XYZ file of C-alpha atoms in Angstrom:
662
model
C -0.574 32.752 7.493
C -0.835 36.444 6.683
C 2.362 38.293 5.941
C 4.314 40.200 3.340
C 3.029 39.363 -0.087
C -0.438 38.259 0.921
C -2.106 35.221 2.447
C -1.208 31.580 1.943
C -2.154 28.272 3.505
C 0.788 27.446 5.715
C 0.736 23.716 6.448
C -3.053 23.325 6.490
C -4.187 22.208 9.895
C -6.226 19.185 10.841
C -6.400 15.662 9.523
C -6.214 16.072 5.762
C -5.933 14.027 2.606
C -5.308 14.648 -1.048
C -8.423 13.086 -2.561
C -12.092 13.838 -2.521
C -14.757 12.349 -0.300
C -15.214 11.957 3.397
C -12.095 11.595 5.455
C -11.177 8.576 7.519
C -7.999 9.096 9.489
C -8.350 6.270 12.012
C -6.686 2.927 11.359
C -8.106 -0.138 13.075
C -6.034 -3.284 13.117
C -6.921 -6.658 14.552
C -4.155 -8.964 15.609
C -3.799 -11.853 17.972
C -1.370 -14.660 18.509
C -2.984 -16.699 15.750
C -4.882 -14.028 13.868
C -3.918 -12.382 10.609
C -3.004 -8.730 10.843
C -5.647 -6.761 8.978
C -7.218 -3.355 8.974
C -10.720 -4.209 10.055
C -13.351 -3.677 7.388
C -10.899 -2.187 4.914
C -9.968 -3.916 1.668
C -6.955 -2.103 0.294
C -7.985 -2.588 -3.323
C -11.392 -1.101 -2.538
C -9.714 1.824 -0.770
C -7.606 2.544 -3.845
C -10.627 2.207 -6.140
C -12.706 4.511 -3.953
C -9.920 7.067 -3.804
C -9.654 7.105 -7.587
C -13.425 7.281 -7.957
C -13.517 10.347 -5.723
C -10.543 11.827 -7.542
C -12.436 11.482 -10.793
C -15.408 13.364 -9.336
C -13.263 16.142 -7.852
C -10.677 16.515 -10.606
C -10.461 19.787 -12.538
C -8.445 19.624 -15.748
C -5.238 21.663 -15.651
C -4.057 23.435 -18.770
C -2.320 20.990 -21.119
C -4.286 17.970 -19.880
C -6.149 17.434 -23.157
C -2.882 17.394 -25.100
C -1.431 14.786 -22.722
C -4.576 12.654 -23.051
C -4.353 12.746 -26.860
C -0.745 11.542 -26.748
C -1.552 8.738 -24.328
C -4.278 7.378 -26.602
C -1.777 5.529 -28.807
C -0.540 2.039 -27.792
C 2.941 2.167 -26.319
C 2.621 5.879 -25.474
C 4.862 7.477 -22.848
C 3.975 10.939 -21.522
C 6.051 13.107 -19.193
C 4.174 15.689 -17.117
C 5.980 18.917 -16.273
C 4.698 21.817 -14.215
C 5.176 23.969 -11.151
C 4.747 22.395 -7.703
C 1.127 22.333 -6.643
C -0.561 22.141 -10.056
C -1.659 18.554 -9.391
C 0.728 16.605 -11.634
C 0.362 13.277 -9.817
C -3.429 13.512 -9.756
C -3.356 14.381 -13.458
C -1.121 11.369 -14.142
C -3.545 9.084 -12.316
C -6.523 10.504 -14.202
C -4.742 10.122 -17.554
C -4.023 6.465 -16.841
C -7.586 5.865 -15.659
C -8.854 7.386 -18.889
C -6.593 5.107 -20.945
C -7.412 1.944 -18.977
C -9.358 -1.050 -20.218
C -11.638 -3.298 -18.123
C -9.604 -5.508 -15.821
C -6.405 -3.486 -16.130
C -4.589 -2.058 -13.137
C -2.551 1.094 -12.669
C 0.807 0.077 -11.241
C 3.398 2.472 -9.881
C 6.957 1.753 -10.936
C 10.012 2.062 -8.741
C 12.572 4.751 -9.489
C 15.270 2.169 -8.723
C 15.436 -0.977 -10.854
C 15.292 -4.095 -8.743
C 16.056 -7.714 -9.534
C 12.858 -8.269 -11.519
C 12.833 -6.814 -15.067
C 9.605 -5.156 -16.221
C 7.493 -7.415 -18.441
C 4.534 -5.290 -19.610
C 1.503 -6.385 -21.602
C -0.704 -4.186 -23.836
C -3.306 -3.661 -21.089
C -0.808 -2.492 -18.463
C -0.807 1.118 -17.260
C 2.167 2.507 -15.350
C 2.877 5.579 -13.220
C 6.431 6.704 -12.504
C 6.678 9.561 -10.002
C 10.038 11.349 -10.203
C 8.777 14.560 -8.593
C 10.896 14.155 -5.441
C 14.126 13.261 -7.288
C 16.993 15.710 -6.747
C 19.348 16.957 -9.416
C 22.084 14.542 -8.314
C 19.854 11.489 -8.844
C 17.959 12.743 -11.873
C 20.370 11.432 -14.563
C 20.131 7.887 -13.174
C 16.359 8.217 -12.849
C 16.140 9.257 -16.499
C 18.119 6.189 -17.535
C 15.612 4.063 -15.644
C 12.797 5.948 -17.380
C 14.376 5.278 -20.775
C 14.555 1.547 -20.084
C 10.902 1.559 -19.028
C 10.025 3.545 -22.136
C 11.584 0.982 -24.461
C 9.650 -1.873 -22.862
C 6.360 0.057 -22.816
C 6.648 1.094 -26.453
C 7.477 -2.442 -27.513
C 4.585 -4.004 -25.593
C 1.890 -1.436 -26.368
C 1.313 -0.527 -22.722
C 1.027 3.078 -21.416
C 3.291 5.051 -19.075
C 2.912 8.495 -17.488
C 5.885 9.944 -15.618
C 5.854 12.989 -13.327
C 9.089 14.952 -13.669
C 10.716 17.059 -10.928
C 9.896 20.763 -10.993
C 12.779 23.103 -11.742
C 14.896 20.463 -13.458
C 13.439 20.797 -16.937
C 16.844 21.958 -18.162
C 18.284 18.553 -17.239
C 15.781 16.554 -19.313
C 17.539 14.370 -21.867
C 17.008 15.393 -25.480
C 15.677 11.908 -26.227
C 12.892 12.386 -23.678
C 12.099 16.046 -24.354
C 9.514 15.349 -27.124
C 7.478 13.319 -24.641
C 7.016 16.208 -22.179
C 3.720 18.047 -21.707
C 3.613 21.153 -19.524
C 0.629 21.464 -17.178
C -0.786 24.805 -16.066
C -2.506 25.330 -12.737
C -6.288 24.790 -12.892
C -8.698 27.390 -11.576
C -8.404 27.469 -7.788
C -12.004 28.545 -7.401
C -13.146 25.627 -9.560
C -11.078 23.150 -7.538
C -12.436 24.404 -4.210
C -16.017 24.540 -5.485
C -15.853 21.045 -6.991
C -14.645 19.521 -3.733
C -17.346 21.259 -1.716
C -20.075 20.048 -4.065
C -18.789 16.476 -4.037
C -18.925 16.574 -0.230
C -22.478 17.916 -0.317
C -21.697 21.390 1.041
C -24.181 23.947 -0.239
C -23.029 27.493 -0.909
C -23.634 30.469 -3.151
C -21.018 31.551 -5.656
C -20.662 35.024 -4.148
C -19.911 33.495 -0.729
C -16.469 32.568 -2.043
C -15.557 36.244 -2.634
C -14.665 36.818 0.980
C -11.564 37.566 2.992
C -8.510 35.546 2.057
C -10.285 33.099 -0.233
C -9.761 34.947 -3.575
C -6.034 35.205 -2.880
C -5.856 31.529 -1.926
C -7.627 30.604 -5.170
C -4.851 32.352 -7.078
C -1.822 31.124 -5.135
C -2.465 28.001 -3.048
C -1.432 24.566 -4.403
C -4.306 22.403 -5.570
C -3.816 19.873 -2.763
C -4.110 22.647 -0.161
C -7.375 23.874 -1.646
C -8.584 20.294 -1.384
C -7.532 20.288 2.263
C -9.202 23.622 2.887
C -12.444 22.175 1.536
C -11.952 19.258 3.920
C -11.704 21.688 6.819
C -14.994 23.261 5.757
C -16.557 19.801 5.954
C -15.060 19.250 9.405
C -16.398 22.605 10.564
C -19.855 21.698 9.262
C -19.816 18.309 10.945
C -18.852 19.673 14.360
C -20.911 22.869 14.223
C -23.938 23.541 16.385
C -27.362 23.645 14.780
C -28.248 26.894 13.103
C -24.798 27.659 11.701
C -24.329 28.201 7.983
C -21.716 28.112 5.235
C -20.208 31.480 6.181
C -19.500 30.175 9.682
C -17.902 26.949 8.389
C -15.929 28.870 5.768
C -14.498 31.366 8.235
C -13.619 28.679 10.762
C -11.855 26.616 8.089
C -9.865 29.564 6.732
C -8.847 30.537 10.255
C -7.694 26.978 10.931
C -5.727 26.892 7.701
C -4.086 30.310 7.848
C -4.067 31.682 11.396
C -3.468 28.899 13.895
C 0.319 28.756 13.527
C 0.592 32.354 14.722
C -1.981 31.726 17.422
C -0.047 28.738 18.772
C 3.184 30.724 18.826
C 1.420 33.454 20.795
C -0.101 30.986 23.240
C 3.250 29.339 23.923
C 4.765 32.705 24.772
C 2.206 32.783 27.568
C 3.016 29.212 28.661
C 6.781 28.895 28.968
C 6.844 26.336 31.761
C 7.944 22.802 30.880
C 4.935 21.319 32.672
C 2.476 23.424 30.693
C 4.143 22.804 27.360
C 4.432 19.077 27.984
C 0.722 18.913 28.776
C -0.116 20.938 25.662
C 1.961 18.717 23.377
C 0.654 15.549 25.028
C -2.927 16.756 24.542
C -2.278 17.484 20.878
C -0.756 14.053 20.238
C -3.441 12.137 22.171
C -6.367 14.437 21.346
C -9.555 12.448 21.693
C -8.022 10.253 24.403
C -8.854 10.006 28.118
C -7.801 12.865 30.387
C -5.767 10.569 32.632
C -3.805 9.365 29.612
C -3.048 12.931 28.548
C -1.552 13.595 31.983
C 0.437 10.337 31.902
C 1.754 11.190 28.434
C 2.877 14.623 29.680
C 4.753 13.031 32.581
C 6.322 10.551 30.170
C 7.517 13.380 27.920
C 9.192 15.167 30.816
C 10.863 11.910 31.813
C 12.175 11.263 28.285
C 13.538 14.811 28.138
C 15.236 14.360 31.493
C 13.335 17.204 33.096
C 13.631 17.275 36.909
C 10.522 16.223 38.782
C 8.357 18.870 40.394
C 9.010 18.681 44.156
C 5.835 20.585 44.990
C 3.402 18.366 46.945
C 0.727 17.049 44.618
C -2.173 18.637 46.508
C -0.448 22.001 46.315
C -0.260 21.931 42.549
C -2.847 23.203 40.092
C -5.601 20.673 39.431
C -5.911 18.977 36.049
C -9.179 20.703 35.174
C -7.661 24.110 35.844
C -4.624 23.240 33.731
C -6.892 22.214 30.878
C -8.825 25.450 31.139
C -5.654 27.554 31.043
C -4.549 25.729 27.892
C -7.991 26.013 26.194
C -8.523 22.265 26.409
C -11.998 20.810 26.790
C -12.691 17.698 28.864
C -15.959 16.429 27.474
C -18.659 14.409 29.191
C -17.051 11.142 28.132
C -13.823 12.145 29.884
C -11.895 12.622 26.664
C -9.839 15.715 25.942
C -10.144 17.818 22.813
C -9.187 21.301 21.681
C -12.036 23.741 21.409
C -10.858 25.289 18.122
C -11.052 23.429 14.822
C -7.793 21.611 13.964
C -5.891 23.469 16.682
C -4.320 20.232 17.908
C -2.576 19.756 14.570
C -1.199 23.298 14.712
C 0.228 22.601 18.162
C 1.913 19.401 17.001
C 3.440 21.055 13.985
C 4.691 23.982 16.055
C 6.700 21.706 18.335
C 8.147 19.628 15.496
C 9.002 22.728 13.490
C 10.481 24.852 16.263
C 12.267 22.213 18.346
C 14.214 20.263 15.705
C 16.837 19.201 18.250
C 14.121 17.357 20.197
C 12.661 15.345 17.318
C 14.567 12.182 18.242
C 13.335 12.609 21.826
C 9.773 13.082 20.567
C 10.152 9.797 18.669
C 11.293 7.987 21.808
C 8.452 9.576 23.729
C 5.869 8.311 21.230
C 7.360 4.846 21.642
C 7.012 5.147 25.420
C 3.391 6.336 25.134
C 2.396 3.137 23.327
C 2.526 1.179 26.574
C 0.526 3.651 28.663
C -2.260 1.625 30.290
C -5.052 4.083 29.474
C -4.268 4.234 25.760
C -6.672 2.013 23.817
C -6.191 0.514 20.365
C -7.929 3.409 18.590
C -5.950 5.954 20.612
C -2.689 4.229 19.658
C -3.745 4.153 16.019
C -4.373 7.919 16.049
C -1.037 8.502 17.759
C 0.776 6.460 15.107
C -0.951 8.372 12.302
C -0.124 11.747 13.849
C 3.503 10.873 14.488
C 3.900 9.441 10.980
C 2.580 12.638 9.436
C 4.999 14.741 11.475
C 8.008 12.503 10.859
C 7.526 12.544 7.098
C 6.688 16.246 7.061
C 10.066 16.935 8.692
C 11.917 14.505 6.369
C 12.589 11.886 9.036
C 11.403 8.555 7.563
C 14.174 6.809 9.502
C 12.257 7.594 12.695
C 9.487 5.337 11.430
C 11.949 2.606 10.438
C 13.322 2.786 13.985
C 9.889 2.487 15.612
C 8.741 -0.324 13.329
C 11.810 -2.333 14.324
C 11.328 -1.447 17.982
C 7.656 -2.410 18.018
C 8.420 -5.771 16.376
C 11.476 -6.590 18.483
C 11.116 -9.772 20.559
C 11.213 -7.634 23.708
C 7.863 -6.068 22.666
C 6.212 -9.468 22.988
C 4.056 -9.003 19.888
C 1.882 -6.358 21.572
C 2.615 -3.599 19.057
C 2.590 -5.424 15.733
C -0.594 -3.585 14.755
C 1.036 -0.212 15.366
C 4.105 -1.244 13.351
C 1.851 -2.309 10.481
C -0.058 0.980 10.621
C 3.162 3.021 10.483
C 4.463 0.959 7.576
C 1.221 1.263 5.627
C 1.215 5.033 6.039
C 4.851 5.194 4.939
C 4.225 3.033 1.873
C 1.212 5.183 0.953
C 3.138 8.460 1.171
C 3.596 10.141 -2.208
C 7.126 11.339 -1.510
C 8.539 8.587 0.678
C 6.585 5.545 -0.523
C 9.466 4.335 -2.716
C 11.897 4.713 0.163
C 9.722 2.543 2.384
C 9.454 -0.086 -0.344
C 13.258 -0.123 -0.536
C 13.442 -0.439 3.234
C 11.099 -3.425 3.153
C 13.404 -5.018 0.582
C 16.399 -4.445 2.858
C 14.547 -6.018 5.767
C 13.518 -9.171 3.902
C 17.020 -9.717 2.500
C 18.921 -9.341 5.763
C 20.589 -12.392 7.278
C 18.209 -12.475 10.205
C 14.900 -10.744 10.720
C 12.808 -10.537 13.882
C 9.823 -12.913 13.620
C 7.266 -10.210 14.388
C 8.797 -7.884 11.796
C 8.575 -10.700 9.240
C 4.895 -11.201 10.144
C 4.172 -7.506 9.704
C 6.021 -7.362 6.388
C 4.137 -10.389 5.091
C 0.756 -8.879 5.820
C 1.617 -5.405 4.579
C 3.119 -6.780 1.358
C 0.013 -8.876 0.839
C -2.618 -6.276 1.664
C -0.981 -2.939 0.886
C 1.962 -3.161 -1.487
C 0.392 -5.845 -3.680
C -2.440 -3.502 -4.661
C -0.282 -0.850 -6.340
C 3.098 -2.617 -6.637
C 2.303 -6.318 -7.111
C 5.628 -7.322 -8.637
C 7.610 -5.620 -5.885
C 5.364 -7.263 -3.308
C 5.998 -10.646 -4.921
C 9.775 -10.176 -4.771
C 9.640 -9.421 -1.053
C 7.214 -12.220 -0.255
C 9.407 -14.681 -2.117
C 12.366 -13.787 0.061
C 10.254 -14.239 3.193
C 8.888 -17.554 1.961
C 12.221 -19.115 1.010
C 14.547 -17.900 3.740
C 15.322 -20.962 5.818
C 16.262 -18.776 8.800
C 12.607 -17.781 9.178
C 10.362 -19.924 11.411
C 8.065 -22.299 9.549
C 4.867 -20.394 10.416
C 6.328 -17.228 8.887
C 7.477 -19.011 5.743
C 4.062 -20.649 5.444
C 2.253 -17.305 5.724
C 4.569 -15.747 3.150
C 4.070 -18.721 0.797
C 0.318 -18.350 1.144
C 0.512 -14.636 0.312
C 2.884 -15.288 -2.572
C 0.632 -17.959 -4.049
C -2.437 -15.762 -3.660
C -0.744 -13.085 -5.768
C 0.486 -15.457 -8.469
C -2.783 -17.385 -8.746
C -4.651 -14.225 -9.713
C -2.368 -12.941 -12.484
C -0.944 -14.733 -15.520
C 1.966 -12.336 -15.573
C 2.818 -12.821 -11.909
C 2.357 -16.577 -12.302
C 4.925 -16.676 -15.092
C 7.310 -14.337 -13.296
C 7.235 -16.427 -10.138
C 7.847 -19.680 -12.013
C 10.802 -18.301 -13.950
C 12.252 -16.794 -10.802
C 11.941 -20.041 -8.863
C 13.247 -22.420 -11.531
C 16.979 -21.694 -11.116
C 16.699 -22.272 -7.390
C 13.836 -24.771 -7.253
C 15.486 -27.179 -4.843
C 13.831 -29.158 -2.056
C 16.167 -27.590 0.505
C 14.884 -24.029 0.118
C 11.215 -24.822 -0.480
C 11.152 -23.564 -4.058
C 9.750 -26.855 -5.332
C 7.032 -26.755 -2.697
C 5.953 -23.326 -3.932
C 5.929 -24.542 -7.542
C 3.930 -27.617 -6.602
C 1.325 -25.516 -4.782
C 1.203 -23.172 -7.771
C 0.336 -26.125 -10.036
C -2.798 -27.044 -8.093
C -5.786 -26.015 -10.262
C -8.283 -25.890 -7.407
C -7.310 -22.399 -6.292
C -6.178 -20.869 -9.601
C -8.168 -17.816 -10.683
C -6.550 -17.482 -14.142
C -5.451 -19.765 -16.927
C -1.716 -20.269 -16.384
C 0.787 -19.160 -19.025
C 1.531 -22.477 -20.679
C 5.262 -22.142 -21.182
C 5.775 -21.388 -17.493
C 3.287 -24.159 -16.687
C 5.367 -26.706 -18.583
C 8.626 -25.574 -16.990
C 7.097 -25.766 -13.522
C 5.800 -29.292 -14.130
C 9.154 -30.416 -15.434
C 10.930 -29.126 -12.328
C 8.378 -30.640 -9.943
C 8.282 -34.030 -11.680
C 12.069 -34.233 -11.716
C 12.579 -32.990 -8.166
C 9.674 -34.384 -6.144
C 8.474 -37.975 -5.622
C 5.468 -39.058 -7.650
C 3.267 -39.205 -4.552
C 3.782 -35.446 -4.144
C 2.749 -34.328 -7.616
C 0.305 -37.018 -8.740
C -2.686 -35.450 -6.879
C -2.231 -32.230 -8.876
C -2.055 -34.182 -12.148
C -5.302 -35.917 -11.241
C -6.949 -32.616 -10.399
C -5.988 -31.226 -13.806
C -7.408 -34.309 -15.496
C -10.591 -33.789 -13.497
C -10.697 -30.107 -14.497
C -10.352 -31.152 -18.145
C -13.134 -33.705 -17.728
C -15.401 -31.079 -16.144
C -14.469 -28.665 -18.971
C -12.825 -26.275 -16.564
C -9.564 -26.606 -18.482
C -8.635 -27.113 -22.131
C -6.731 -29.756 -24.078
C -3.528 -27.755 -23.626
C -3.292 -29.288 -20.139
C -2.537 -32.710 -21.644
C 0.028 -31.215 -23.995
C 1.731 -29.392 -21.143
C 1.969 -32.515 -19.000
C 3.363 -34.508 -21.917
C 5.926 -31.827 -22.735
C 6.993 -31.694 -19.098
C 7.682 -35.448 -19.052
C 8.838 -35.782 -22.670
C 12.082 -37.669 -23.145
C 12.037 -39.177 -19.653
C 10.653 -42.723 -19.788
C 10.334 -42.983 -16.019
C 8.308 -39.770 -15.794
C 6.025 -40.864 -18.616
C 5.455 -44.200 -16.870
C 4.609 -42.405 -13.628
C 2.267 -40.069 -15.478
C 0.591 -43.075 -17.088
C 0.119 -44.855 -13.777
C -1.225 -41.702 -12.122
C -3.801 -41.343 -14.893
C -4.931 -44.945 -14.603
C -5.280 -44.712 -10.829
C -7.495 -41.650 -11.195
C -9.670 -43.312 -13.856
C -10.273 -46.345 -11.650
C -10.848 -44.594 -8.329
C -11.434 -40.926 -7.628
C -9.296 -39.652 -4.722
C -11.191 -38.931 -1.514
C -9.742 -35.430 -1.253
C -10.797 -34.377 -4.758
C -12.561 -30.965 -4.477
C -16.294 -31.157 -4.965
C -16.208 -28.963 -8.044
C -13.777 -31.344 -9.777
C -15.481 -34.641 -9.063
C -16.439 -36.624 -12.179
C -18.299 -39.822 -12.994
C -16.225 -42.941 -13.634
C -17.235 -43.202 -17.306
C -16.158 -39.596 -17.916
C -12.872 -40.211 -16.125
C -12.163 -43.300 -18.230
C -12.769 -41.399 -21.484
C -10.328 -38.668 -20.478
C -7.788 -41.193 -19.219
C -7.999 -43.271 -22.419
C -7.218 -40.251 -24.524
C -4.312 -39.181 -22.357
C -2.853 -42.693 -22.049
C -2.853 -42.981 -25.830
C -0.912 -39.705 -26.042
C 1.597 -41.044 -23.513
C 1.975 -44.250 -25.548
C 2.655 -42.240 -28.674
C 5.245 -40.166 -26.792
C 6.984 -43.417 -25.815
C 6.730 -44.946 -29.266
C 4.423 -47.806 -28.277
C 0.924 -48.870 -29.381
C -2.152 -47.415 -27.763
C -4.146 -49.283 -25.129
C -7.843 -49.645 -25.736
C -9.011 -48.723 -22.277
C -7.463 -47.090 -19.240
C -9.449 -49.468 -17.048
C -7.544 -52.412 -18.555
C -4.209 -50.641 -18.506
C -3.500 -51.489 -14.874
C -2.644 -55.039 -15.883
C -0.123 -53.989 -18.510
C 1.419 -50.710 -17.376
C 4.168 -52.423 -15.383
C 5.619 -53.657 -18.655
C 6.063 -50.175 -20.101
């Protein structure tokens, strides 16, 4: 807005994001009674990779960045980024970690609150700790957490970049002060220009010396210049043929700086509850059918307890005339949109900002709109995204917690699980409130009872969203869902599947899961079943950490009948025969059974059975010829004999006649 002191971007209007590249603000979920809940066509890991790729193309180095990069080059380095709000500290932290990464490594964001799982870093690990939203009351505890992370990172040779809260530099512990690097704001003109070029918008350098732009380049936060560039792209994409950069530029600046005042002026002309309800409904369901906009307006008045209009319907103003008075356009497809760029977002923000006492009612109204018959899946997805943005903008994450629980309550009949998942994903992805949503998920999965649909949503979101950037936290939550006996079997099975998928793809997560399950690996809670599934080589994507592998085998052999674990032993022997596993497999199996004569006998018999006859359910990739099986079995049986202090047997094929005497 324009006011005393110059021009600034006041809550940039329109769907926006903080990275480069084309925007995609619509979330499509597919869910049925027996279908997994997924965002159609969107792999979360690919989304994160694409976001970081675009960030790399759009990023402009702030002052001090080179010094931070030099410090992070050393193994075990920890760097703290200081700076004023809006200089792009989090983006700089991400870029620093990307620059220090090695092939196959992953940038993982750490929690500001230590949970039950201690950090166990390896040299290739890269960590981000965002403390930018921490207040002065919580900062001392957050620094203690940072110090514990620092010790582990330095010892392991990993890397860590932490973003410190602005204005609290005076509270930084003397032990951490040498690690701090102060960042200066990059050139605003360079940031804006870079984003436009990445998006393919052509312009001349002198076209940026116009109106409010020079002042915005000097004062606006980096993320808002990114958003302003996004508005230019939107203006270009919706413009009629023959328009040029000046037209897109002016429309974008107007949307970013003027619409809040324009909305306030328009509402002074429309003071009636009916008009305002229709305006707010149109802004929240923009792009939806006209009939749905009218139904949403009536729903809002009902939620607010507004008395019904007693005027006969035919005597009232028609819908088209109402739209015209409110500058709404009903297009040929029957859908309603605002004529001005991003004006719908300005309307939404005006109501949330200026009617704080109605925010809880707005939340209940959004919940009521979800069951409007004319609102399709894409319309509901847009409504969820818009409400989520407003709730978090006004510091009301609990409104989302409330709706997620409401939409997954048994009374909802499973119809709104997709909307609950969308709200949770957006909350988890939020820079400021992401950690709070992760904590809320932890509270949900550890409660005595959890609604089945909420458990289903949490399982999918942990698997597809949280696991990408916070795999260890996702594993903790999935483990609770998988082992809680109060949960229905289908929910526990889905959580086990997600848990195993995580652990099978990471040696670190594999070891962490085994060590976490061992103290409670009892048949009653399913822990042994998870360990047994984890020991199956057919679906493993990494070589298991051998110490954890041995411990898991020991627990499974001691706690499960031989018929349960013998197929996995035979699959490992087959993998060894096909050279898909090394000799350490035999050593691990022997160590797991060592000292227990009964287990060694069972291991011996299992090996002989496999040598003589290959199981029918052996995966195709592990099938082996009989002669090859016998050679492997002979070698292993001799090792078992040695472990038991008896003489070796010449051939596993002849061992069947003598093994009963062992």
